[in-house]
XYZ file of C-alpha atoms in Angstrom:
664
model
C 0.159 -26.524 -25.323
C -2.043 -28.870 -23.702
C -3.638 -27.097 -20.379
C -3.493 -29.494 -17.377
C -4.772 -28.545 -13.988
C -1.914 -29.725 -11.992
C -3.462 -28.102 -8.716
C -6.764 -29.949 -8.891
C -5.558 -32.396 -6.299
C -4.909 -29.633 -4.060
C -8.303 -28.091 -4.511
C -10.179 -31.437 -3.604
C -8.668 -31.388 -0.233
C -10.392 -28.000 0.871
C -12.542 -28.133 3.931
C -14.426 -25.240 3.331
C -16.617 -23.680 0.714
C -14.337 -21.810 -1.247
C -17.431 -19.399 -3.068
C -18.290 -18.373 0.268
C -14.803 -17.354 1.337
C -14.582 -15.145 -1.856
C -17.491 -13.275 -0.699
C -16.000 -13.102 2.811
C -12.747 -11.702 0.912
C -14.477 -9.437 -1.248
C -16.663 -7.904 1.656
C -20.167 -8.726 -0.036
C -21.661 -10.745 -2.905
C -22.208 -7.264 -4.829
C -18.336 -6.489 -4.468
C -17.462 -9.894 -5.463
C -19.626 -9.655 -8.657
C -18.150 -6.132 -9.561
C -14.483 -7.302 -9.070
C -15.094 -10.527 -10.971
C -16.883 -9.001 -14.033
C -14.017 -5.799 -14.257
C -11.032 -8.611 -13.798
C -12.462 -10.722 -16.600
C -13.191 -7.400 -18.869
C -9.493 -6.465 -18.388
C -8.090 -10.103 -18.860
C -9.921 -10.478 -22.063
C -8.732 -6.979 -23.623
C -5.573 -7.654 -25.567
C -4.758 -3.699 -25.091
C -4.240 -4.427 -21.351
C -1.791 -6.890 -22.202
C 1.408 -6.749 -19.623
C 3.545 -9.695 -19.920
C 5.963 -7.777 -22.095
C 5.925 -4.840 -19.746
C 9.833 -5.725 -18.166
C 11.480 -6.211 -21.805
C 10.290 -2.509 -22.966
C 12.424 0.579 -22.775
C 11.247 3.516 -20.890
C 9.865 5.788 -23.513
C 7.852 2.608 -25.256
C 6.869 1.501 -21.553
C 5.476 4.997 -20.790
C 3.707 5.483 -23.924
C 2.135 2.094 -23.499
C 0.841 2.930 -20.219
C -0.632 6.212 -21.879
C -2.383 4.045 -24.402
C -3.927 1.655 -21.682
C -5.090 4.767 -19.431
C -6.572 6.336 -22.594
C -8.277 2.829 -23.580
C -9.660 2.392 -19.799
C -11.185 5.838 -19.837
C -12.949 4.798 -23.264
C -14.486 1.761 -21.928
C -15.523 3.250 -18.683
C -17.621 5.903 -20.791
C -18.646 3.532 -23.519
C -19.855 1.023 -20.827
C -21.276 3.863 -18.644
C -19.385 2.264 -15.603
C -20.365 3.288 -11.999
C -17.557 4.854 -9.943
C -17.031 1.647 -8.065
C -16.926 -0.124 -11.408
C -14.485 2.249 -13.014
C -12.215 2.014 -9.888
C -12.167 -1.769 -9.792
C -11.234 -1.697 -13.550
C -8.304 0.550 -13.139
C -7.389 -1.673 -10.065
C -7.061 -4.787 -12.396
C -5.445 -2.841 -15.459
C -2.460 -3.015 -12.692
C -0.222 -0.443 -14.013
C 0.863 2.711 -12.225
C -0.114 5.628 -13.926
C -1.247 9.316 -13.824
C -4.549 8.543 -13.291
C -3.793 7.132 -9.912
C -2.696 10.351 -8.835
C -5.500 12.285 -10.657
C -8.521 10.005 -8.853
C -6.588 9.258 -5.702
C -5.094 12.664 -4.535
C -6.016 15.779 -6.879
C -9.831 15.057 -6.765
C -9.826 14.372 -2.836
C -7.715 17.319 -2.201
C -10.303 19.706 -3.956
C -13.012 17.753 -2.456
C -11.575 18.188 1.060
C -9.929 21.465 0.901
C -12.134 23.479 -1.822
C -14.909 25.708 -0.997
C -18.450 24.678 -2.252
C -17.697 27.161 -5.251
C -14.355 25.888 -6.111
C -15.578 22.326 -6.171
C -18.338 23.457 -8.387
C -15.751 24.872 -10.653
C -12.922 22.263 -10.501
C -14.532 18.850 -9.938
C -16.782 18.844 -13.134
C -13.537 19.232 -15.348
C -11.669 16.806 -13.116
C -14.499 14.073 -13.389
C -14.847 14.431 -17.154
C -10.727 14.537 -17.416
C -10.958 17.664 -19.023
C -8.130 18.597 -16.699
C -5.735 16.172 -15.467
C -4.483 16.684 -12.090
C -1.645 15.552 -9.523
C -0.548 16.512 -5.991
C 2.609 18.557 -5.874
C 3.620 18.583 -2.089
C 6.978 16.603 -1.794
C 10.135 18.760 -2.757
C 13.931 17.913 -3.457
C 14.595 18.876 0.066
C 11.669 18.227 2.255
C 9.419 15.225 2.290
C 8.139 14.050 5.572
C 8.613 17.516 7.172
C 5.840 19.336 5.513
C 6.169 22.324 7.236
C 9.806 22.854 6.021
C 8.536 23.244 2.514
C 10.160 25.927 0.684
C 7.825 26.984 -2.288
C 6.185 30.218 -1.526
C 3.020 31.675 -2.705
C 2.938 35.381 -2.073
C -0.055 37.620 -2.159
C 0.292 40.639 -4.651
C -2.820 42.979 -3.673
C -2.301 45.102 -6.804
C -3.111 42.508 -8.912
C -5.203 39.999 -6.674
C -2.887 37.133 -7.550
C -0.671 34.907 -5.854
C 2.854 34.448 -7.002
C 3.997 31.078 -7.037
C 7.922 30.816 -6.645
C 10.682 28.210 -6.054
C 13.103 30.042 -4.320
C 15.811 27.385 -4.143
C 16.687 24.412 -5.860
C 15.721 22.364 -2.855
C 12.457 23.935 -3.250
C 11.781 21.993 -6.711
C 8.719 19.925 -6.509
C 10.063 16.438 -6.663
C 8.192 13.091 -6.986
C 4.634 13.894 -7.651
C 3.420 11.094 -9.994
C 1.771 12.314 -13.332
C 3.581 15.545 -13.105
C 6.514 14.749 -15.268
C 4.807 14.411 -18.680
C 0.988 14.320 -18.319
C -0.715 16.924 -15.522
C -2.383 19.867 -16.886
C -2.923 21.053 -13.301
C -1.643 20.383 -9.651
C -2.537 20.861 -6.272
C 0.634 22.662 -4.998
C 1.544 23.126 -1.436
C 3.290 26.345 -0.591
C 4.069 28.790 2.334
C 1.486 31.351 2.142
C 2.850 34.843 2.523
C 0.700 38.081 3.101
C 2.049 41.365 3.694
C 5.397 39.997 4.665
C 4.020 37.352 7.266
C 4.482 33.594 6.550
C 1.076 31.951 7.455
C 2.444 28.197 7.004
C 1.635 25.570 4.389
C -1.549 25.933 2.196
C -2.772 24.229 -1.135
C -3.259 25.932 -4.344
C -4.624 24.953 -7.763
C -2.096 25.701 -10.433
C -2.240 25.332 -14.122
C 0.880 23.781 -15.431
C 0.497 23.048 -19.230
C -1.604 24.607 -22.021
C -4.949 22.834 -22.474
C -4.227 23.389 -26.409
C -0.705 22.050 -27.122
C 0.220 20.636 -23.790
C 3.293 22.750 -23.499
C 4.459 24.209 -20.121
C 3.016 27.708 -19.061
C 5.451 30.688 -18.746
C 7.742 30.655 -15.700
C 7.302 26.687 -15.384
C 10.339 24.342 -15.631
C 9.005 20.752 -15.606
C 10.133 17.231 -16.286
C 10.527 13.617 -15.420
C 12.796 12.607 -12.348
C 14.379 9.444 -14.157
C 14.072 5.733 -14.132
C 13.299 4.090 -10.827
C 14.075 0.767 -9.353
C 13.197 -2.105 -11.055
C 12.053 -3.364 -14.521
C 8.669 -2.231 -15.743
C 7.157 -1.450 -12.254
C 7.070 2.149 -11.283
C 8.690 3.173 -14.146
C 5.376 3.309 -16.094
C 4.677 6.728 -13.936
C 5.943 10.055 -14.727
C 7.191 11.069 -11.368
C 8.144 14.810 -11.889
C 10.323 17.754 -11.044
C 8.844 21.090 -11.042
C 9.916 24.563 -10.570
C 7.973 28.111 -10.582
C 9.599 31.330 -11.495
C 7.143 33.853 -10.225
C 4.096 32.167 -11.658
C 0.934 34.226 -11.012
C -2.425 32.544 -10.440
C -5.766 34.032 -9.327
C -6.287 34.535 -5.704
C -9.554 32.374 -5.793
C -7.337 29.285 -6.833
C -6.181 28.996 -3.340
C -8.036 26.100 -1.774
C -10.149 28.108 0.870
C -12.393 25.693 2.624
C -10.638 26.184 6.175
C -8.677 29.579 5.553
C -8.623 32.344 2.840
C -7.003 35.509 1.789
C -9.269 38.366 1.259
C -9.289 41.159 -1.720
C -7.145 43.326 0.663
C -4.815 40.531 1.541
C -6.258 39.719 4.846
C -5.629 36.435 6.229
C -8.721 34.670 7.924
C -9.892 31.407 9.120
C -13.302 30.305 7.886
C -16.053 28.729 10.332
C -15.213 25.378 8.925
C -12.797 23.544 11.414
C -9.169 23.047 10.180
C -9.546 19.372 11.538
C -11.396 18.510 8.573
C -8.316 18.661 6.385
C -7.305 15.260 8.168
C -10.269 13.596 6.553
C -8.219 13.605 3.413
C -5.262 12.207 4.810
C -7.177 9.398 7.068
C -8.895 8.407 3.692
C -5.687 8.155 1.661
C -3.923 6.248 4.196
C -6.851 3.817 4.849
C -6.908 2.820 0.964
C -3.130 2.345 1.322
C -3.775 -0.470 4.006
C -6.418 -1.957 1.781
C -3.963 -2.015 -1.214
C -1.260 -3.532 1.289
C -3.652 -6.739 1.544
C -4.205 -6.845 -2.187
C -0.314 -6.916 -2.917
C 0.470 -9.483 -0.151
C -2.365 -11.635 -1.005
C -1.080 -11.571 -4.790
C 2.525 -12.434 -3.686
C 1.226 -15.307 -1.145
C -1.090 -16.538 -4.353
C 1.927 -17.257 -6.326
C 4.078 -18.410 -3.752
C 1.413 -21.142 -2.270
C 0.545 -22.184 -5.620
C 4.032 -22.502 -6.877
C 4.900 -24.256 -3.559
C 2.567 -27.010 -4.231
C 3.440 -27.648 -7.750
C 7.192 -27.556 -7.192
C 9.034 -30.739 -5.813
C 12.520 -31.486 -4.419
C 14.003 -33.845 -2.680
C 12.478 -37.004 -0.351
C 12.208 -39.489 -3.664
C 12.378 -42.964 -2.274
C 12.336 -45.988 -4.626
C 11.614 -43.822 -7.488
C 8.505 -42.214 -6.265
C 7.661 -38.701 -6.488
C 9.675 -36.089 -4.835
C 8.166 -33.938 -1.947
C 6.021 -31.203 -2.552
C 7.804 -28.150 -1.261
C 4.745 -26.776 0.774
C 5.117 -29.872 2.655
C 8.446 -28.862 4.251
C 7.886 -27.287 7.621
C 10.557 -24.625 6.967
C 8.334 -23.424 3.923
C 5.195 -23.652 5.855
C 6.746 -21.457 8.973
C 7.724 -18.659 6.344
C 4.810 -18.893 3.946
C 1.778 -19.346 6.124
C 2.110 -16.670 8.438
C 2.153 -14.352 5.007
C -1.099 -16.029 4.024
C -2.506 -15.075 7.494
C -1.261 -11.656 7.166
C -2.782 -11.027 3.883
C -6.386 -11.863 5.461
C -5.630 -9.879 8.668
C -4.742 -6.645 6.616
C -7.792 -7.131 4.619
C -10.071 -7.057 7.658
C -8.316 -4.200 9.503
C -8.553 -2.555 6.068
C -12.396 -3.093 5.959
C -12.639 -1.697 9.699
C -10.624 1.240 8.750
C -12.958 2.205 5.879
C -15.890 1.986 8.793
C -13.706 4.534 10.889
C -13.121 6.894 8.020
C -16.889 6.904 7.435
C -17.565 7.299 11.192
C -14.871 10.054 11.506
C -16.230 11.987 8.433
C -19.828 11.947 9.747
C -18.664 13.159 13.137
C -16.338 15.923 11.520
C -19.235 17.042 9.665
C -21.158 17.538 13.060
C -18.297 19.361 14.629
C -17.317 16.355 16.732
C -13.676 16.032 16.810
C -13.455 13.594 19.767
C -12.173 10.524 17.402
C -9.906 12.389 15.255
C -6.723 11.808 17.132
C -7.348 8.262 17.162
C -8.250 7.928 13.839
C -5.035 9.768 13.000
C -2.955 7.433 15.001
C -4.617 4.427 13.529
C -4.351 5.092 10.099
C -0.958 6.534 10.588
C 0.178 3.410 12.374
C -1.438 1.017 10.245
C -0.246 2.323 7.117
C 3.281 1.983 8.447
C 2.875 -1.574 9.858
C 0.936 -3.129 6.741
C 3.071 -1.476 3.911
C 6.406 -2.602 5.849
C 4.948 -6.110 6.214
C 3.607 -6.216 2.898
C 7.011 -5.151 1.363
C 8.976 -7.558 3.472
C 6.269 -10.362 2.690
C 6.620 -9.910 -1.141
C 10.428 -10.500 -1.081
C 9.949 -13.409 1.156
C 7.581 -14.993 -1.200
C 10.260 -14.500 -3.881
C 12.763 -16.237 -2.088
C 10.038 -19.131 -1.268
C 9.766 -19.761 -4.718
C 13.471 -20.544 -5.130
C 15.607 -19.351 -8.331
C 12.495 -19.189 -10.586
C 11.290 -16.246 -8.103
C 13.917 -14.211 -9.533
C 12.597 -14.578 -13.020
C 10.576 -11.386 -14.164
C 8.021 -13.859 -15.420
C 7.462 -15.023 -11.785
C 5.760 -11.510 -11.420
C 7.376 -11.039 -7.896
C 10.370 -9.011 -8.909
C 8.074 -6.206 -10.723
C 5.302 -6.823 -7.608
C 8.016 -5.744 -5.111
C 9.366 -2.881 -7.173
C 5.840 -1.423 -7.700
C 5.091 -1.928 -4.349
C 8.093 -0.892 -2.056
C 7.650 2.951 -2.493
C 4.392 2.623 -0.105
C 6.840 2.365 2.534
C 7.587 6.165 1.966
C 5.022 7.976 0.201
C 2.078 9.394 2.145
C 4.350 9.258 5.269
C 7.608 7.720 6.127
C 6.989 4.563 7.921
C 9.414 5.359 10.782
C 8.135 8.782 10.985
C 4.588 7.728 11.221
C 5.196 5.250 14.114
C 6.664 8.136 16.199
C 3.264 9.836 15.691
C 1.633 6.832 16.853
C 4.025 6.925 19.914
C 3.197 10.658 20.800
C -0.376 9.641 20.462
C 0.236 6.597 22.902
C 2.477 8.708 25.313
C -0.179 11.280 25.528
C -2.815 8.888 26.441
C -0.822 7.259 29.153
C -0.156 10.701 30.817
C -3.931 11.051 31.112
C -4.388 7.748 32.669
C -4.339 9.082 36.179
C -6.770 12.366 35.332
C -9.934 10.343 35.268
C -9.920 10.508 31.385
C -11.124 7.143 30.396
C -9.298 6.086 26.955
C -11.679 5.028 24.209
C -11.791 3.020 20.868
C -8.311 1.059 20.229
C -6.817 2.375 23.371
C -9.638 1.434 25.738
C -7.304 -1.455 27.047
C -5.198 1.193 28.643
C -7.951 1.899 30.883
C -7.330 -1.618 32.564
C -3.379 -0.510 32.434
C -3.322 -1.435 36.444
C -4.491 -4.889 35.739
C -2.478 -5.467 32.678
C 0.780 -4.319 34.110
C 0.639 -7.107 36.631
C -1.601 -10.048 35.225
C 0.088 -13.347 34.379
C -1.002 -15.188 31.185
C -3.489 -17.752 31.888
C -1.716 -20.890 29.637
C -1.140 -24.122 30.848
C -1.468 -26.131 27.838
C -0.762 -25.434 23.993
C -4.599 -25.370 23.378
C -4.869 -22.387 25.774
C -3.174 -20.536 22.915
C -6.352 -20.839 20.690
C -8.603 -18.862 23.271
C -9.165 -15.311 21.743
C -9.311 -13.734 25.542
C -5.814 -15.283 26.170
C -4.382 -14.136 22.991
C -5.875 -10.479 23.570
C -4.807 -10.075 27.242
C -1.106 -11.093 25.891
C -1.028 -8.535 23.235
C -2.868 -5.880 25.497
C -0.401 -6.517 28.244
C 2.708 -6.119 26.068
C 1.455 -3.105 24.490
C 0.623 -1.161 27.819
C 4.204 -2.471 29.436
C 6.119 -0.993 26.640
C 4.207 2.397 26.466
C 4.182 2.743 30.106
C 8.001 1.698 30.339
C 8.531 4.361 27.666
C 6.542 7.024 29.407
C 8.463 6.381 32.737
C 11.784 6.765 31.236
C 10.956 9.753 29.200
C 9.886 11.298 32.825
C 13.442 10.643 33.929
C 15.159 12.651 31.146
C 16.021 16.422 31.453
C 12.863 17.495 29.126
C 10.078 15.374 27.256
C 11.595 16.232 23.933
C 15.145 15.047 25.041
C 13.468 11.991 26.468
C 11.429 11.318 23.286
C 14.513 11.561 21.089
C 16.761 9.543 23.069
C 14.195 6.575 23.490
C 12.774 6.867 20.009
C 13.666 3.249 19.112
C 11.751 1.997 22.094
C 8.859 4.102 21.317
C 8.762 2.525 17.686
C 8.618 -1.037 19.523
C 5.658 0.375 21.508
C 4.090 1.788 18.504
C 4.448 -1.549 16.832
C 2.728 -3.435 19.498
C -0.193 -0.975 19.660
C -0.689 -1.699 15.980
C -0.324 -5.339 16.095
C -2.886 -5.327 18.827
C -5.454 -3.317 16.726
C -4.953 -6.042 13.809
C -5.283 -8.897 16.069
C -8.420 -7.530 17.738
C -10.193 -6.806 14.433
C -9.397 -10.400 13.150
C -10.807 -11.725 16.342
C -13.814 -9.474 16.042
C -14.305 -10.617 12.312
C -13.993 -14.338 13.301
C -16.745 -13.867 15.980
C -19.364 -12.458 13.359
C -21.962 -14.631 11.946
C -19.982 -15.725 8.873
C -21.913 -18.087 6.139
C -20.600 -21.000 4.425
C -19.261 -24.580 5.285
C -16.084 -24.516 7.208
C -15.494 -20.848 6.508
C -15.465 -19.488 10.225
C -13.166 -22.409 11.149
C -10.725 -21.653 8.709
C -10.764 -17.902 9.395
C -10.280 -18.852 13.085
C -6.985 -20.807 12.215
C -5.692 -17.965 10.157
C -6.374 -15.570 12.989
C -4.446 -17.956 15.282
C -1.541 -18.139 13.000
C -1.416 -14.381 12.438
C -1.478 -13.750 16.421
C 1.088 -16.540 17.232
C 3.216 -15.900 14.554
C 3.687 -12.251 15.343
C 4.040 -13.434 19.106
C 7.073 -15.657 18.149
C 8.652 -12.819 15.894
C 8.545 -10.371 18.753
C 9.229 -12.988 21.482
C 11.700 -10.801 23.154
C 9.138 -8.102 23.835
C 6.746 -10.783 25.683
C 9.540 -12.130 27.656
C 11.134 -9.113 28.765
C 7.811 -7.410 29.683
C 7.179 -10.595 31.844
C 3.695 -10.894 29.742
C 4.585 -14.492 29.389
C 7.046 -17.250 30.634
C 9.453 -19.220 28.591
C 7.478 -22.239 28.890
C 4.435 -20.511 27.695
C 6.419 -19.389 24.658
C 7.430 -22.950 24.062
C 3.844 -24.080 24.202
C 2.697 -21.352 21.752
C 5.290 -22.408 19.356
C 3.785 -25.862 19.708
C 0.608 -24.881 18.793
C 1.504 -22.584 15.813
C 3.230 -25.736 14.246
C -0.092 -27.572 14.855
C -2.134 -24.718 13.013
C 0.392 -25.196 10.234
C -0.491 -28.580 9.742
C -4.261 -27.685 9.865
C -4.086 -24.882 7.214
C -1.800 -27.280 4.803
C -4.740 -29.007 3.084
C -6.491 -25.505 2.382
C -3.791 -23.578 1.353
C -4.477 -23.630 -2.207
C -8.225 -23.158 -1.826
C -7.518 -20.123 0.605
C -5.462 -18.301 -2.266
C -8.089 -19.389 -4.878
C -10.626 -17.326 -2.704
C -8.606 -14.211 -3.596
C -10.333 -14.738 -6.870
C -7.444 -13.400 -8.844
C -7.290 -13.904 -12.968
C -3.903 -14.916 -14.297
C -3.975 -11.771 -16.122
C -3.823 -9.761 -12.661
C -1.469 -12.183 -11.112
C 0.890 -11.923 -13.955
C 2.912 -14.860 -12.795
C 3.787 -17.755 -14.523
C 4.497 -19.570 -11.532
C 1.143 -18.524 -10.037
C -1.040 -19.829 -12.711
C -4.311 -21.071 -11.812
C -3.705 -24.494 -13.245
C -0.451 -25.010 -11.864
C 0.968 -25.672 -15.525
C 4.221 -23.866 -14.426
C 7.484 -25.441 -16.554
C 6.233 -25.669 -20.289
C 5.170 -21.996 -19.748
C 8.313 -20.861 -18.227
C 10.272 -22.512 -21.076
C 7.902 -20.677 -23.599
C 8.185 -17.437 -21.995
C 12.214 -17.798 -22.072
C 12.197 -17.831 -25.997
C 10.111 -14.638 -26.054
C 12.993 -12.480 -24.647
C 14.395 -9.913 -27.153
C 17.894 -11.665 -26.675
C 16.598 -14.807 -28.472
C 15.474 -12.846 -31.613
C 18.653 -14.074 -33.254
C 20.616 -17.502 -32.358
C 23.957 -15.840 -32.841
C 23.938 -12.575 -30.702
C 24.444 -8.934 -32.136
C 28.160 -8.254 -31.280
C 29.512 -11.589 -31.958
C 32.056 -10.654 -34.700
C 32.985 -7.507 -32.978
C 33.478 -8.770 -29.493
C 33.330 -12.775 -29.012
C 35.133 -14.093 -32.175
C 38.145 -11.880 -31.595
C 38.320 -13.386 -27.999
C 37.939 -16.971 -29.183
C 40.222 -16.633 -31.940
C 42.833 -14.472 -30.255
C 42.777 -11.847 -32.758
C 42.879 -8.870 -30.532
C 44.928 -6.677 -33.042
C 42.449 -7.299 -35.950
C 39.362 -6.428 -33.711
C 37.911 -3.125 -33.031
C 38.115 -3.541 -29.272
């Protein structure tokens, strides 16, 4: 098949240095080089083929995933890859598997919650993958309410052991990835009981399977929970069910960095502050925000490239039809998603810095920034994952009928991504946690306590409650100070209004419950302000490369004004802006779409994704969509035969009206 670059003309329009933008997206030249090498390494290896994934049955699919994970581990060792390179290689293999939970949850749990002695024992085994771990917290009956978990860990002083037990059906561990068929060990979360007293939820390292023949150990019932949403997708992962029947483990397998049980069965708090446990949670959630930008950027890349290739209507005198990307309706749906991908990337970078800063402070027993870090990671995890899941689905619609084909890459990407809205904290529950943090911050405003960090704007609540937006013409909406003040005023007014209404309720809890829908809006407003402010900060940095800063400025303004447009009711109802100013914002947004249009394809090229990683016929780098779509169709197993199986039994009798003679 002739390879023609159908997008070459689009790339020639670019008004900025694409290579420089690639560095900005990657974070550094070094990070770009590592990503580029690992992406090409994976793409060139036939073992990592994934174009047939959606056609495989569950068993075949799972075995294929095991093969890829083993091959990846082999290559990591053969090439002596660094931790950074190994992590990047696993990213580009692009297949959910047990290794995600081993490296992403099990290892961090031991690092964050294990004593030095426990880390010395378990981490070398985990790093060499001589044991494979998962994170067994969620149960059949409880997910978000961790304090409601039912699994018990009862200390037996006679044997110096904990007895891990599932007392009810709903206490079955349910959902942990890697648990169903692979993990040999788990970080299990259970109610610690000593001398009849319940000390709440604690972590324990529990061996699940024999290291000789992989059979479940006595007292353990374990298996896979079944097929999940979508073809291929998350069905590569063995999400599991686990029940314990009085399973005994040594006392020293309780994760004891923060609290411990003595040989006599006495429960003690260690000198290490319990707040350190939040470090792991902050780490995991900031990685989820970074993953959101990757997933949304993939979908946007596919939709932008295909929108430039696809032509429909508008032909006159036999000339070419109009590129779909030139329709304003397409731009108004697509370009905010492109801008969001960049926005989430930069707020993800900032969260990495925040995590490093909090970790450093925690080690010095400084917990002052922990509540804010917890609120930021909870809120941004919720906001970015919800927006990304919705954005991937919108990109599928933007690709028309062909977006519904598995070969477009979008249905599987959506099915793989959408559980992020639930795992590591249900998105609504997380926003309510942010709302509690905001209500506490508002309640302290009159006490002389000055808000800091991402809530510093609340220190100017008096001004923000009364200020009028300084917009007289559409171009005023390009001023960072104007955008920030509008977003700050909206966030403060929504939060203060909620606090005032809660104060009128019979009790704070009753008020919080009654106003929970309003509180969600206040939390969203606060989180969107953080994203806008971090995007503005990024643009104000010294960014090398011809035209790069200008493009980022346009993307930043598109993100901010598209959010303003979507939540116009908030801005108008709270009096932050007038209806005339709202109209001017829309005028400016239309103008920004026209400015970004010539650069759209180059802006998704800056993500530097290989065709293998994108996994989409529609999003191919060369734009040669139709011949490849046609070729993909013939690969479907249904096309293995011209006359389908079942013709004689089920089709012929219908056509020939021979129902009596058939076996129907």
